[in-house]
N, CA and C of each residue as an Amber inpcrd file, in Angstrom:
protein
   723
   5.4020000  20.2810000 -11.9570000   6.3950000  19.4960000 -11.3490000
   7.6630000  19.3950000 -12.1890000   8.8590000  19.6740000 -11.7080000
  10.0750000  19.4600000 -12.4680000  10.8890000  18.3710000 -11.7810000
  11.3500000  17.3950000 -12.5100000  12.1050000  16.3130000 -11.9590000
  13.4160000  16.1380000 -12.7190000  14.5370000  16.1480000 -12.0300000
  15.8370000  15.9410000 -12.6030000  16.4940000  14.8160000 -11.7810000
  17.4070000  13.9220000 -12.4330000  17.9750000  12.8800000 -11.7870000
  19.2990000  12.5840000 -12.4790000  20.2160000  11.9600000 -11.7260000
  21.5170000  11.6300000 -12.4000000  22.2770000  10.6870000 -11.5030000
  23.2130000   9.8540000 -12.1000000  24.0500000   9.0120000 -11.4030000
  25.4300000   9.0490000 -11.9520000  26.4570000   8.8070000 -11.0870000
  27.8450000   8.8990000 -11.5890000  28.6020000   7.7660000 -10.8100000
  29.4910000   7.0880000 -11.4450000  30.2340000   6.0700000 -10.8150000
  31.2140000   6.5800000  -9.7710000  31.5400000   7.8650000  -9.8480000
  32.5490000   8.4090000  -8.8730000  34.0050000   8.2790000  -9.3620000
  34.9350000   8.6420000  -8.5780000  36.2840000   8.6630000  -9.0300000
  37.1070000   7.4490000  -8.5700000  36.5690000   6.6710000  -7.7770000
  37.3000000   5.4850000  -7.1690000  36.7370000   4.0890000  -7.4100000
  35.5280000   4.0700000  -7.7960000  34.7660000   2.7470000  -8.0630000
  34.8820000   2.3610000  -9.5210000  34.9480000   1.0120000  -9.7640000
  34.9550000   0.5480000 -11.1890000  33.5120000   0.3320000 -11.7130000
  32.6160000   0.0840000 -10.8330000  31.2610000  -0.1190000 -11.3160000
  30.2320000   0.6450000 -10.5190000  29.0860000   0.9390000 -10.9480000
  28.0650000   1.7090000 -10.2930000  27.0580000   0.7440000  -9.6480000
  26.9350000   0.7210000  -8.3520000  26.0230000  -0.1470000  -7.6110000
  24.7670000   0.5800000  -7.2580000  24.5530000   1.8590000  -7.6750000
  23.3610000   2.5420000  -7.4160000  22.3800000   2.3120000  -8.5900000
  21.0300000   2.3900000  -8.1820000  19.9980000   2.2650000  -9.2280000
  18.9580000   3.3390000  -8.8710000  18.2700000   3.8220000  -9.8320000
  17.1200000   4.6820000  -9.4980000  16.0240000   4.5540000 -10.5700000
  14.8900000   4.9640000 -10.1600000  13.7070000   4.9580000 -11.0270000
  12.8290000   6.1640000 -10.8130000  12.3510000   6.7640000 -11.9770000
  11.4800000   8.0430000 -11.8300000  10.1470000   7.7260000 -12.6500000
   9.0850000   7.9870000 -12.0330000   7.8730000   7.9790000 -12.7770000
   7.2130000   9.3670000 -12.5920000   7.3180000  10.1850000 -13.5390000
   6.8050000  11.5120000 -13.4260000   5.1680000  11.5330000 -13.5280000
   4.6350000  10.6300000 -14.1300000   3.1440000  10.5960000 -14.3600000
   2.5010000  10.0530000 -13.0170000   3.0140000   9.0240000 -12.4480000
   2.4000000   8.4350000 -11.2690000   3.0840000   9.0880000 -10.0110000
   4.0790000   9.9350000 -10.2590000   4.8530000  10.6810000  -9.1440000
   5.2920000   9.8640000  -8.0990000   6.1220000   8.7570000  -8.5020000
   6.8750000   8.0810000  -7.4900000   8.3160000   7.9680000  -7.9160000
   9.1900000   7.8320000  -6.8930000  10.6560000   7.8910000  -7.1380000
  11.3620000   6.9490000  -6.2460000  12.3250000   6.2160000  -6.8500000
  12.9880000   5.1400000  -6.0970000  14.4640000   5.3430000  -6.2350000
  15.2300000   5.1340000  -5.1870000  16.7330000   5.1290000  -5.2810000
  17.2710000   3.9790000  -4.3660000  18.2430000   3.3350000  -4.8060000
  18.8250000   2.2180000  -4.1390000  20.2820000   2.1280000  -4.2830000
  21.0040000   1.9080000  -3.2320000  22.5220000   1.7730000  -3.2280000
  22.9800000   0.4840000  -2.7720000  23.3400000  -0.3670000  -3.7750000
  23.6110000  -1.7630000  -3.5270000  24.9490000  -1.9860000  -2.8880000
  25.0730000  -3.2410000  -2.1980000  26.2990000  -3.6560000  -1.5950000
  26.5360000  -5.1540000  -1.8240000  27.7360000  -5.6070000  -1.8590000
  27.9850000  -7.0260000  -1.9650000  29.2140000  -7.2690000  -2.7530000
  29.3770000  -8.4910000  -3.2140000  30.6110000  -8.7930000  -4.0000000
  30.4760000  -8.4840000  -5.4240000  31.2190000  -9.0890000  -6.2920000
  31.2910000  -8.8400000  -7.7490000  29.8910000  -8.8810000  -8.2910000
  29.4260000  -7.7440000  -8.8230000  28.1340000  -7.5810000  -9.4800000
  26.9240000  -7.7390000  -8.6240000  27.1630000  -8.0360000  -7.2390000
  26.0480000  -8.3160000  -6.3310000  25.2920000  -6.9980000  -6.0050000
  26.0990000  -5.9360000  -5.7870000  25.5190000  -4.6900000  -5.4620000
  24.6000000  -4.1520000  -6.3950000  24.9650000  -4.0540000  -7.7430000
  24.0810000  -3.5780000  -8.7300000  22.9220000  -4.5220000  -8.9900000
  23.0980000  -5.8300000  -8.6780000  21.9820000  -6.8290000  -8.8330000
  20.9650000  -6.5030000  -7.7850000  21.3180000  -6.2890000  -6.6020000
  20.4520000  -6.0270000  -5.4310000  19.6670000  -4.6980000  -5.7160000
  20.3990000  -3.6100000  -6.0280000  19.7080000  -2.3640000  -6.1990000
  18.7490000  -2.3550000  -7.4320000  19.3150000  -3.0470000  -8.4920000
  18.4240000  -3.2020000  -9.6970000  17.2140000  -3.9370000  -9.3990000
  17.2360000  -5.0450000  -8.6740000  16.0360000  -5.7900000  -8.3050000
  15.1150000  -4.9730000  -7.5470000  15.6220000  -4.2170000  -6.5780000
  14.7910000  -3.3840000  -5.7230000  13.9420000  -2.3070000  -6.5540000
  14.6930000  -1.6670000  -7.4240000  14.0010000  -0.6580000  -8.3490000
  13.0040000  -1.2710000  -9.2330000  13.4250000  -2.4030000  -9.7980000
  12.5230000  -3.1300000 -10.7460000  11.2620000  -3.6170000 -10.1560000
  11.3950000  -4.2750000  -8.9740000  10.2600000  -4.8170000  -8.3200000
   9.2630000  -3.7870000  -7.7990000   9.8310000  -2.7390000  -7.1680000
   9.0130000  -1.5470000  -6.5900000   8.3840000  -0.8020000  -7.6290000
   9.0250000  -0.5200000  -8.7370000   8.4750000   0.3160000  -9.7970000
   7.2990000  -0.3740000 -10.4330000   7.4980000  -1.7010000 -10.7060000
   6.3800000  -2.4690000 -11.3220000   5.1690000  -2.5380000 -10.3840000
   5.3050000  -2.7340000  -9.1450000   4.2560000  -2.7170000  -8.1760000
   3.5620000  -1.4510000  -7.9930000   4.3070000  -0.3410000  -7.8590000
   3.7070000   0.9370000  -7.6650000   3.0290000   1.5310000  -8.9510000
   3.4110000   1.0140000 -10.1080000   2.8190000   1.4610000 -11.3770000
   1.4040000   0.9550000 -11.4310000   1.0170000  -0.0010000 -10.6540000
  -0.3900000  -0.5570000 -10.6780000  -1.3660000   0.3180000  -9.9900000
  -0.9130000   1.3410000  -9.1590000  -1.8260000   2.2620000  -8.5400000
  -2.4870000   3.1160000  -9.5060000  -3.7670000   3.3220000  -9.3790000
  -4.4690000   4.1870000 -10.2210000  -4.3450000   5.6440000 -10.0190000
  -5.1410000   6.5010000 -10.6160000  -5.0900000   7.8590000 -10.3110000
  -5.8390000   8.2100000  -8.9680000  -5.1580000   9.1650000  -8.2040000
  -5.7400000   9.6140000  -6.9060000  -6.1590000   8.4400000  -6.0860000
  -5.1630000   7.5570000  -5.7980000  -5.5120000   6.3960000  -4.9000000
  -5.7030000   6.8510000  -3.4130000  -6.4080000   6.0010000  -2.7510000
  -6.6610000   6.2410000  -1.3020000  -5.2530000   6.1300000  -0.5680000
  -5.2300000   6.8320000   0.5690000  -3.9640000   6.7550000   1.4410000
  -3.7380000   5.2420000   1.7440000  -4.7480000   4.5230000   2.1510000
  -4.6410000   3.1940000   2.5950000  -4.0600000   2.2440000   1.4070000
  -4.4960000   2.5560000   0.1550000  -4.0600000   1.7370000  -0.9330000
  -2.4740000   2.0840000  -1.2330000  -2.1350000   3.2870000  -1.1210000
  -0.7060000   3.6560000  -1.2850000   0.1200000   2.9580000  -0.2850000
  -0.2750000   3.0570000   0.9570000   0.5020000   2.4610000   2.0950000
   0.6590000   0.9400000   1.9720000  -0.4920000   0.2960000   1.5650000
  -0.5280000  -1.1710000   1.3840000   0.4020000  -1.5550000   0.2380000
   0.3430000  -0.8110000  -0.8970000   1.1670000  -1.1610000  -2.0520000
   2.6210000  -0.9490000  -1.7070000   3.0070000   0.1080000  -1.0380000
   4.3840000   0.3180000  -0.7080000   4.8980000  -0.8120000   0.1850000
   4.0600000  -1.1610000   1.2430000   4.4320000  -2.2530000   2.1150000
   4.7020000  -3.5060000   1.4050000   3.6930000  -3.8980000   0.5310000
   3.8520000  -5.1920000  -0.2000000   5.0250000  -5.1130000  -1.1550000
   5.2780000  -3.9920000  -1.8230000   6.3720000  -4.0030000  -2.8320000
   7.7650000  -4.0910000  -2.1150000   7.8610000  -3.4480000  -0.9710000
   9.1440000  -3.5820000  -0.2030000   9.3780000  -4.9340000   0.3200000
   8.3310000  -5.5600000   0.9160000   8.4630000  -6.9110000   1.3140000
   8.8240000  -7.9660000   0.2190000   8.1360000  -7.7300000  -0.9900000
   8.4450000  -8.5670000  -2.1540000   9.8720000  -8.4150000  -2.5350000
  10.3340000  -7.2070000  -2.6620000  11.7030000  -6.9120000  -3.0050000
  12.7420000  -7.4580000  -2.0420000  12.4010000  -7.3960000  -0.7540000
  13.2610000  -7.9710000   0.2630000  13.4280000  -9.5230000   0.0960000
  12.3070000 -10.1390000  -0.1200000  12.2160000 -11.5400000  -0.2950000
  13.0060000 -12.0100000  -1.5770000  12.8170000 -11.3000000  -2.5990000
  13.5060000 -11.6560000  -3.8450000  14.9950000 -11.5240000  -3.7670000
  15.4590000 -10.4260000  -3.1910000  16.8880000 -10.2160000  -2.9870000
  17.5360000 -11.1870000  -2.1340000  16.7740000 -11.5290000  -0.9440000
  17.2670000 -12.4160000   0.0360000  17.4120000 -13.8500000  -0.6090000
  16.3460000 -14.2730000  -1.3540000  16.3590000 -15.5920000  -1.9040000
  17.4540000 -15.7470000  -2.9840000  17.7510000 -14.7000000  -3.7830000
  18.8430000 -14.7900000  -4.7650000  20.1400000 -14.8710000  -4.0290000
  20.2310000 -14.0670000  -3.0020000  21.5680000 -14.1060000  -2.2120000
  21.7940000 -15.4890000  -1.5950000  20.7240000 -16.0700000  -1.2540000
  20.7920000 -17.5030000  -0.5690000  21.0810000 -18.5550000  -1.6230000
  20.5180000 -18.3710000  -2.8540000  20.5860000 -19.4780000  -3.8510000
  21.7510000 -19.3360000  -4.7590000  22.2830000 -18.1790000  -4.9660000
  23.3470000 -17.9790000  -5.9410000  24.6580000 -17.5230000  -5.2460000
  25.6500000 -18.4050000  -5.3390000  26.8000000 -18.1990000  -4.5110000
  27.4700000 -16.8030000  -4.7620000  27.5290000 -16.3470000  -6.0120000
  28.2150000 -15.0370000  -6.1630000  27.4530000 -13.9340000  -5.6840000
  26.2090000 -14.0780000  -5.3030000  25.3990000 -12.9680000  -4.6900000
  25.2710000 -13.1020000  -3.1950000  25.9860000 -13.9650000  -2.4850000
  25.8900000 -14.1740000  -1.0870000  26.1240000 -12.9030000  -0.2980000
  25.2520000 -12.5370000   0.5580000  25.4580000 -11.4150000   1.4160000
  25.0900000 -10.0640000   0.8110000  24.5150000 -10.1120000  -0.4540000
  24.1570000  -8.8190000  -1.1890000  22.9750000  -8.1340000  -0.4680000
  22.8040000  -6.8710000  -0.6280000  21.7260000  -6.1430000  -0.1040000
  21.7880000  -4.7810000  -0.7410000  20.8050000  -3.8950000  -0.2570000
  20.7760000  -2.5890000  -0.7900000  20.0580000  -1.6040000   0.1610000
  20.3920000  -0.3260000   0.0720000  19.6050000   0.6060000   0.7540000
  18.3540000   0.8940000  -0.0710000  17.3660000   1.5900000   0.3810000
  16.2890000   1.9400000  -0.3220000  15.6520000   3.2730000   0.1940000
  15.4430000   4.1640000  -0.7510000  14.5840000   5.3540000  -0.4650000
  13.5330000   5.3720000  -1.4910000  12.2800000   5.6670000  -1.0380000
  11.1150000   5.6430000  -1.8900000  10.2250000   6.8060000  -1.5370000
   9.8210000   7.6280000  -2.5360000   8.9410000   8.7650000  -2.2690000
   7.7200000   8.6020000  -3.2440000   6.5380000   8.8400000  -2.7390000
   5.2530000   8.8040000  -3.6030000   4.4440000  10.0730000  -3.2580000
   4.2140000  10.9130000  -4.3500000   3.4470000  12.0550000  -4.1160000
   1.9910000  11.8910000  -4.6140000   1.1110000  12.1410000  -3.7400000
  -0.3920000  12.1060000  -4.1570000  -1.0110000  13.3600000  -3.6990000
  -1.3990000  14.1550000  -4.7210000  -1.8980000  15.5140000  -4.5140000
  -0.7480000  16.3700000  -3.8020000  -0.9700000  16.8800000  -2.6660000
   0.1590000  17.5520000  -1.9930000   0.6200000  16.8140000  -0.7050000
   0.5280000  15.5460000  -0.8120000   1.0370000  14.6040000   0.2920000
   2.1910000  13.8020000  -0.1490000   3.1740000  13.7170000   0.6540000
   4.3640000  12.9180000   0.3870000   4.3380000  11.6730000   1.2240000
   4.3710000  10.5150000   0.6520000   4.5220000   9.2560000   1.4050000
   5.9850000   8.7570000   1.1130000   6.7070000   8.3740000   2.1720000
   8.0560000   7.9630000   1.9340000   8.4330000   6.8400000   2.9170000
   9.4280000   6.1220000   2.5040000  10.0210000   5.0510000   3.2700000
  11.5990000   4.9780000   3.0190000  12.2390000   4.5140000   4.0600000
  13.7030000   4.4880000   3.9530000  14.2760000   3.2610000   4.7050000
  15.2600000   2.5580000   4.0210000  16.0520000   1.5150000   4.6630000
  17.4380000   1.7040000   4.4060000  18.3610000   1.7910000   5.3310000
  19.7600000   1.9650000   5.1440000  20.1310000   3.4980000   5.2720000
  21.2460000   3.9300000   4.5990000  21.6400000   5.3000000   4.8240000
  21.5800000   6.2090000   3.6230000  20.8400000   5.7870000   2.5870000
  20.4800000   6.7450000   1.5650000  19.3470000   7.6170000   2.2640000
  19.2010000   8.8660000   1.6970000  18.3600000   9.8250000   2.4010000
  17.3760000  10.4520000   1.5410000  16.3250000  11.0130000   2.1910000
  15.3540000  11.8760000   1.6400000  15.3570000  13.2980000   2.3680000
  15.5030000  14.2660000   1.5780000  15.5220000  15.6170000   2.2530000
  14.1700000  16.4040000   1.7200000  13.7810000  17.3690000   2.5490000
  12.7520000  18.3270000   2.0820000  13.5290000  19.7110000   2.1800000
  13.5320000  20.4380000   0.9910000  14.2910000  21.6420000   0.8680000
  13.3130000  22.7030000   0.4360000  13.4050000  23.9010000   1.0240000
  12.5780000  25.0390000   0.6400000  13.4360000  26.2630000   0.2890000
  13.4550000  26.6810000  -0.9300000  14.3110000  27.8190000  -1.3610000
  13.7350000  29.1300000  -0.6760000  12.4170000  29.1920000  -0.6160000
  11.8190000  30.3970000  -0.0070000  12.3200000  30.6730000   1.3850000
  12.1890000  29.6090000   2.2550000  12.5880000  29.7620000   3.6270000
  14.0810000  29.4180000   3.8810000  14.7550000  28.9940000   2.7640000
  16.2680000  28.6190000   2.8800000  16.5020000  27.5710000   3.9460000
  15.7690000  26.5100000   3.7760000  15.7620000  25.4730000   4.8460000
  15.9810000  24.1400000   4.2060000  16.6820000  23.2670000   4.9100000
  16.8780000  21.8240000   4.4680000  16.6440000  20.9410000   5.6800000
  15.7850000  19.9230000   5.4310000  15.4090000  19.0300000   6.4930000
  15.4880000  17.6110000   6.1140000  16.2710000  16.8300000   6.8120000
  16.3840000  15.3800000   6.5120000  15.0890000  14.6500000   6.9900000
  14.3520000  14.0920000   6.1370000  13.0900000  13.3580000   6.5400000
  13.3750000  11.9820000   7.0450000  14.3530000  11.3690000   6.5590000
  14.6630000   9.9620000   6.9580000  15.6360000   9.8210000   8.0280000
  15.6140000   8.6570000   8.6590000  16.5840000   8.3070000   9.6780000
  17.6210000   7.2860000   9.1700000  18.8870000   7.5120000   9.2910000
  19.8100000   6.5870000   8.7690000  19.9290000   5.3130000   9.7320000
  19.8360000   4.1490000   8.9570000  19.9390000   2.8910000   9.6950000
  21.4020000   2.5380000   9.6510000  22.2310000   3.2580000  10.4910000
  23.6670000   3.0780000  10.4690000  24.1460000   2.9840000  11.8680000
  25.3920000   2.2810000  12.0680000  25.9190000   2.2450000  13.3940000
  26.2540000   3.5120000  14.0130000  26.7590000   4.4910000  13.2540000
  27.1120000   5.7770000  13.8620000  25.9330000   6.5630000  14.2270000
  24.8550000   6.4600000  13.4760000  23.5660000   7.0690000  13.9140000
  23.1120000   6.5410000  15.2030000  23.1910000   5.2790000  15.3670000
  22.7940000   4.5760000  16.6510000  23.6770000   5.1650000  17.8040000
  24.9720000   5.3060000  17.5420000  25.8290000   5.8700000  18.5710000
  25.4290000   7.3170000  18.9140000  25.0910000   8.0860000  17.9430000
  24.6560000   9.4470000  18.1870000  23.3980000   9.5260000  18.9090000
  22.4740000   8.6370000  18.6250000  21.1170000   8.6120000  19.3310000
  21.1820000   8.2640000  20.7710000  22.1800000   7.4060000  21.1510000
  22.4160000   7.1050000  22.5660000  23.4010000   7.9630000  23.2820000
  23.9050000   8.9110000  22.5300000  24.8110000   9.9990000  23.1130000
  26.2830000   9.5460000  23.2950000  26.6620000   8.4730000  22.5790000
  28.0950000   8.0310000  22.6590000  29.0180000   8.9360000  21.8520000
  28.5530000   9.4730000  20.7520000  29.4400000  10.3550000  19.8830000
  28.6060000  11.5510000  19.4290000  29.2570000  12.5620000  18.9790000
  28.6570000  13.7020000  18.4590000  28.5300000  13.5740000  16.9760000
  27.7630000  14.5910000  16.3390000  27.5790000  14.5670000  14.9060000
  28.9200000  14.8630000  14.1670000  29.7890000  15.6460000  14.7290000
  31.1370000  15.8510000  14.1520000  31.9660000  14.6090000  14.2280000
  31.9330000  13.9660000  15.3130000  32.6320000  12.7340000  15.4550000
  32.1990000  11.6030000  14.5050000  30.8260000  11.6120000  14.2600000
  30.2780000  10.5770000  13.3790000  30.7710000  10.7390000  11.9960000
  31.1710000  11.9490000  11.5130000  31.5970000  12.1670000  10.1650000
  32.9180000  11.5280000   9.9430000  33.6830000  11.3550000  10.8420000
  35.0780000  10.7080000  10.6790000  35.1750000   9.3170000  11.4360000
  34.0130000   8.8480000  11.8520000  34.0750000   7.4980000  12.5610000
  34.5290000   6.4270000  11.6770000  35.4060000   5.5370000  11.9900000
  35.8140000   4.4660000  11.1940000  34.7790000   3.4960000  10.7080000
  33.5740000   3.5050000  11.4480000  32.5510000   2.6090000  11.0450000
  31.3160000   3.4170000  10.5420000  31.6120000   4.5700000   9.9620000
  30.5500000   5.4500000   9.5030000  29.6890000   4.7360000   8.3640000
  30.2890000   3.8580000   7.6720000  29.4990000   3.2530000   6.5020000
  28.9410000   1.8130000   6.8800000  28.8840000   1.4710000   8.2080000
  28.4130000   0.2320000   8.7060000  26.8570000   0.4230000   8.8340000
  26.0260000  -0.4070000   8.0780000  24.6280000  -0.2840000   8.2540000
  24.0740000  -1.2480000   9.2810000  22.9760000  -0.8150000   9.9760000
  22.2900000  -1.7030000  10.8990000  21.1380000  -2.3450000  10.2310000
  20.7380000  -1.9160000   9.0330000  19.6180000  -2.4970000   8.2720000
  19.7660000  -2.1930000   6.8120000  19.4300000  -3.2910000   6.0040000
  19.5740000  -3.1360000   4.5680000  18.5030000  -4.0960000   3.8940000
  18.0330000  -3.7360000   2.7540000  17.0320000  -4.5170000   2.1070000
  17.6140000  -5.7980000   1.4890000  17.0950000  -6.9940000   1.8510000
  17.5190000  -8.2280000   1.2900000  18.5690000  -8.9980000   2.1080000
  19.0650000  -8.4440000   3.1520000  20.0800000  -9.1630000   4.0220000
  19.5430000 -10.0830000   5.0390000  18.2420000  -9.9530000   5.2760000
  17.4940000 -10.8390000   6.2490000  16.1800000 -11.2250000   5.6320000
  15.6050000 -12.3780000   6.1140000  14.3700000 -12.8990000   5.4940000
  13.2630000 -11.9020000   5.7310000  13.2390000 -11.2370000   6.8420000
  12.1370000 -10.2610000   7.1130000  12.7800000  -8.9150000   7.3480000
  12.0020000  -7.8190000   7.0090000  12.5670000  -6.4530000   7.0860000
  11.5230000  -5.5810000   7.8120000  12.0400000  -4.7780000   8.7370000
  11.1150000  -3.8370000   9.4530000  11.3590000  -2.4730000   8.9250000
  10.2950000  -1.7080000   8.6230000  10.4430000  -0.4330000   8.1200000
   9.2100000   0.4310000   8.4480000   9.2610000   1.7510000   8.3540000
   8.0330000   2.5870000   8.5950000   7.7680000   3.3960000   7.2840000
   6.4690000   3.6560000   7.1300000   6.0360000   4.4620000   6.0620000
   5.4750000   5.7520000   6.6470000   6.0470000   6.8800000   6.2520000
   5.6480000   8.1940000   6.8150000   4.8860000   8.9840000   5.7920000
   4.1810000  10.0510000   6.2820000   3.4700000  10.9610000   5.3260000
   3.5230000  12.3350000   5.8730000   3.8700000  13.3830000   4.9620000
   3.8770000  14.7050000   5.3220000   3.1660000  15.5870000   4.3260000
   2.7240000  16.7550000   4.6270000   2.1180000  17.7380000   3.6860000
   3.1380000  18.5100000   3.0190000   3.0180000  18.6500000   1.6730000
   4.0490000  19.4470000   0.8920000   3.5170000  20.8200000   0.6040000
   4.3350000  21.8040000   0.5720000   4.0350000  23.1180000   0.1360000
   4.4670000  23.2910000  -1.3090000   3.8860000  24.2060000  -2.0980000
   4.1880000  24.3390000  -3.4830000   5.6490000  24.6970000  -3.6980000
   6.3660000  25.2290000  -2.7560000   7.6980000  25.6570000  -2.9650000
   8.7090000  24.5470000  -2.4520000   8.1970000  23.4000000  -2.0820000
   9.0990000  22.4760000  -1.4780000   9.7990000  21.6850000  -2.6730000
  11.0240000  21.1970000  -2.3390000  11.8290000  20.3710000  -3.2570000
  12.2190000  19.1360000  -2.4730000  11.9540000  17.9850000  -3.0820000
  12.3600000  16.6540000  -2.4600000  13.5580000  16.1900000  -3.0900000
  14.5160000  15.8060000  -2.2730000  15.8270000  15.2910000  -2.7450000
  15.9600000  13.8620000  -2.2040000  16.1570000  12.8190000  -3.1250000
  16.5750000  11.5100000  -2.7290000  17.9840000  11.3100000  -3.1670000
  18.8510000  10.7350000  -2.3570000  20.2580000  10.6640000  -2.6870000
  20.9690000   9.4890000  -2.0190000  22.0470000   8.9940000  -2.5820000
  22.8540000   7.9980000  -1.9570000  23.9230000   8.6870000  -1.1520000
  24.6120000   7.9210000  -0.2620000  25.5720000   8.5740000   0.5380000
  26.8000000   9.0360000  -0.2180000  26.9470000   8.6850000  -1.4690000
  28.0230000   9.1820000  -2.3080000  27.8900000  10.7140000  -2.4010000
  26.6410000  11.3000000  -2.2220000  26.4670000  12.7490000  -2.2180000
  26.7410000  13.2160000  -0.8760000  26.0050000  12.7650000   0.1420000
  25.9580000  13.3010000   1.5340000  27.3740000  13.1010000   2.2330000
  28.1280000  12.0850000   1.8610000  29.4530000  11.9540000   2.4540000
  30.4840000  12.9560000   1.8980000  30.1180000  13.6080000   0.7360000
  31.0540000  14.4990000   0.0570000  30.6400000  15.9140000   0.0930000
  29.3400000  16.1370000   0.2170000  28.7280000  17.5180000   0.2450000
  27.9000000  17.6390000   1.4270000  28.1470000  18.6990000   2.2650000
  27.3850000  18.9500000   3.5090000  25.9660000  19.3910000   3.1710000
  25.1450000  19.2520000   4.1930000  23.7830000  19.7040000   4.0580000
  23.6120000  21.2470000   3.7180000  24.4940000  22.0100000   4.3510000
  24.4510000  23.4180000   4.0310000  24.7930000  23.7280000   2.6230000
  25.8260000  22.9880000   2.1990000  26.3490000  23.2250000   0.8270000
  25.2890000  22.8300000  -0.1730000  24.5660000  21.6820000   0.0490000
  23.5370000  21.2180000  -0.8100000  22.4660000  22.2200000  -0.8950000
  22.0820000  22.7880000   0.2540000  21.0510000  23.8550000   0.2710000
  21.4530000  25.0610000  -0.5450000  22.6450000  25.5190000  -0.2490000
  23.1550000  26.6980000  -0.9520000  23.2400000  26.5570000  -2.4770000
  23.7500000  25.3810000  -2.8760000  23.8330000  25.1080000  -4.3480000
  22.4420000  25.1320000  -5.0240000  21.4750000  24.5330000  -4.2810000
  20.1430000  24.3990000  -4.8490000  19.5200000  25.8710000  -4.9590000
  19.7290000  26.6620000  -3.8500000  19.2130000  27.9720000  -3.8730000
  19.8340000  28.8580000  -5.0250000  21.1210000  28.6760000  -5.3830000
  21.7020000  29.6050000  -6.2090000  21.6570000  29.1580000  -7.7390000
  21.1850000  27.9620000  -8.0700000  21.2290000  27.3910000  -9.3210000
  19.9100000  26.9630000  -9.9060000  19.8650000  26.9220000 -11.2610000
  18.5790000  26.5400000 -11.9370000  18.2260000  25.1330000 -11.6940000
  17.0370000  24.7760000 -11.5990000  16.5320000  23.5510000 -11.3410000
  16.9780000  22.4730000 -12.4820000  17.0550000  22.8870000 -13.6830000
  17.4070000  21.9620000 -14.7860000  18.9310000  21.6930000 -14.8200000
  19.8210000  22.3930000 -14.0390000  21.1930000  22.1450000 -13.9830000
  21.7120000  21.5980000 -12.6660000  20.8990000  21.6180000 -11.5720000
  21.3260000  21.4170000 -10.3660000  21.8960000  19.9950000 -10.1450000
  21.2790000  18.9610000 -10.8300000  21.6660000  17.5930000 -10.5710000
  23.1620000  17.4680000 -11.0390000  23.5480000  18.0840000 -12.1300000
  24.8570000  18.1420000 -12.6000000  25.8700000  18.8380000 -11.6290000
  25.3840000  19.9440000 -11.1460000  26.2490000  20.7300000 -10.2530000
  26.4870000  19.9570000  -8.9280000  25.5770000  19.3450000  -8.3450000
  25.6700000  18.5600000  -7.0950000  26.6380000  17.4310000  -7.3500000
  26.4650000  16.6950000  -8.4400000  27.3760000  15.5450000  -8.6990000
  28.7820000  16.0940000  -8.9280000  29.0010000  17.2290000  -9.6250000
  30.3340000  17.7710000  -9.8460000  30.9230000  18.2090000  -8.4920000
  30.1980000  18.7190000  -7.5540000  30.6930000  19.0310000  -6.2210000
  31.0600000  17.8480000  -5.4460000  30.3780000  16.7300000  -5.5210000
  30.6970000  15.5090000  -4.9010000  32.0480000  14.9950000  -5.4540000
  32.1840000  15.0420000  -6.7360000  33.3860000  14.5890000  -7.4480000
  34.6260000  15.4900000  -6.9780000  34.3850000  16.7500000  -7.0480000
  35.4060000  17.7680000  -6.6190000  35.9090000  17.4850000  -5.2630000
  35.0210000  17.0680000  -4.3190000  35.3920000  16.8460000  -2.9330000
  35.9130000  15.4270000  -2.7050000  36.2300000  14.6500000  -3.6670000
  36.7280000  13.3200000  -3.5620000  36.0600000  12.2230000  -4.4050000
  34.8060000  12.2830000  -4.4250000  34.0320000  11.2850000  -5.2750000
  34.4100000   9.8410000  -4.8790000  34.3690000   9.5150000  -3.5380000
  34.9160000   8.2030000  -3.2160000  33.8690000   7.1110000  -3.3880000
  32.6370000   7.4190000  -3.7900000  31.5830000   6.4330000  -3.9640000
  30.8040000   6.8480000  -5.0900000  29.9210000   5.8710000  -5.6220000
  28.9110000   6.2170000  -6.6450000  28.0160000   7.3180000  -6.0660000
  27.5840000   8.2770000  -6.9530000  26.7090000   9.3740000  -6.5380000
  25.5250000   9.3020000  -7.3500000  24.2900000   9.2870000  -6.6280000
  23.0540000   9.2260000  -7.3280000  22.0510000  10.1040000  -6.6230000
  21.2900000  10.8840000  -7.3230000  20.2450000  11.7960000  -6.7630000
  19.0360000  11.9760000  -7.6860000  17.9150000  12.2210000  -7.0540000
  16.7400000  12.5640000  -7.7050000  16.1760000  13.8020000  -7.0600000
  15.8720000  14.9580000  -7.8410000  15.4020000  16.1300000  -7.3110000
  13.8620000  16.3310000  -7.8650000  12.9540000  16.6040000  -7.0100000
  11.5290000  16.7850000  -7.3930000  11.1330000  18.1790000  -6.9520000
  10.8580000  19.0630000  -7.8820000  10.4220000  20.3280000  -7.5910000
   8.8480000  20.3850000  -7.6000000   8.2250000  20.5870000  -6.4050000
   6.8340000  20.5080000  -6.2770000   6.2270000  21.9290000  -6.6230000
   6.2270000  22.2470000  -7.9470000   5.7710000  23.5030000  -8.3240000
   4.3010000  23.4700000  -8.9490000
């Protein structure tokens, strides 16, 4: 397994509200894109990665599926409660929240969860295919699902960054945990919308196909910056080799 990760503040932001965590031994990966006022975004995303990483680290080797699912559920609920309480109790953190993508690999199975509009993709260089595994919790995605707008219209919609769900913005959070089988040639990409708003899925696939695994995180971030870099850009790439 090869894992590469990187984050960049972008060309227009003064601070980086993204956080990520990689555990190559336990094979779990967390990415969060925070939101809120002064320092609130990075506080929310930092709390999410800190709480979830500590919780998932407690899982032993080759855990049961039920244990993985239970630990993911508990850790997400704990993170949501902690962020919500800090937002409620500390004035400067009022209204803060964060997206969350989480991936856990056990043998050749991928468990994953998503809240917000950060994404998880499954990419295969052999079949030259990219597949978005997660569903965006966003207003424009809702409009697409009910047939009000097209995918092309969604890309330029004035409310494209409005989320319908985020970690820590409500006392309770609903989410799903999914599981898929991985092939040896699969690549898992976790990323914030600072990448996907600047680089198309087709371009992400083509860049990954054409470049070495050890350099691709730098190349993808450079591409996002070249195309505008309007937001923080964070990504984790996991090569299931």
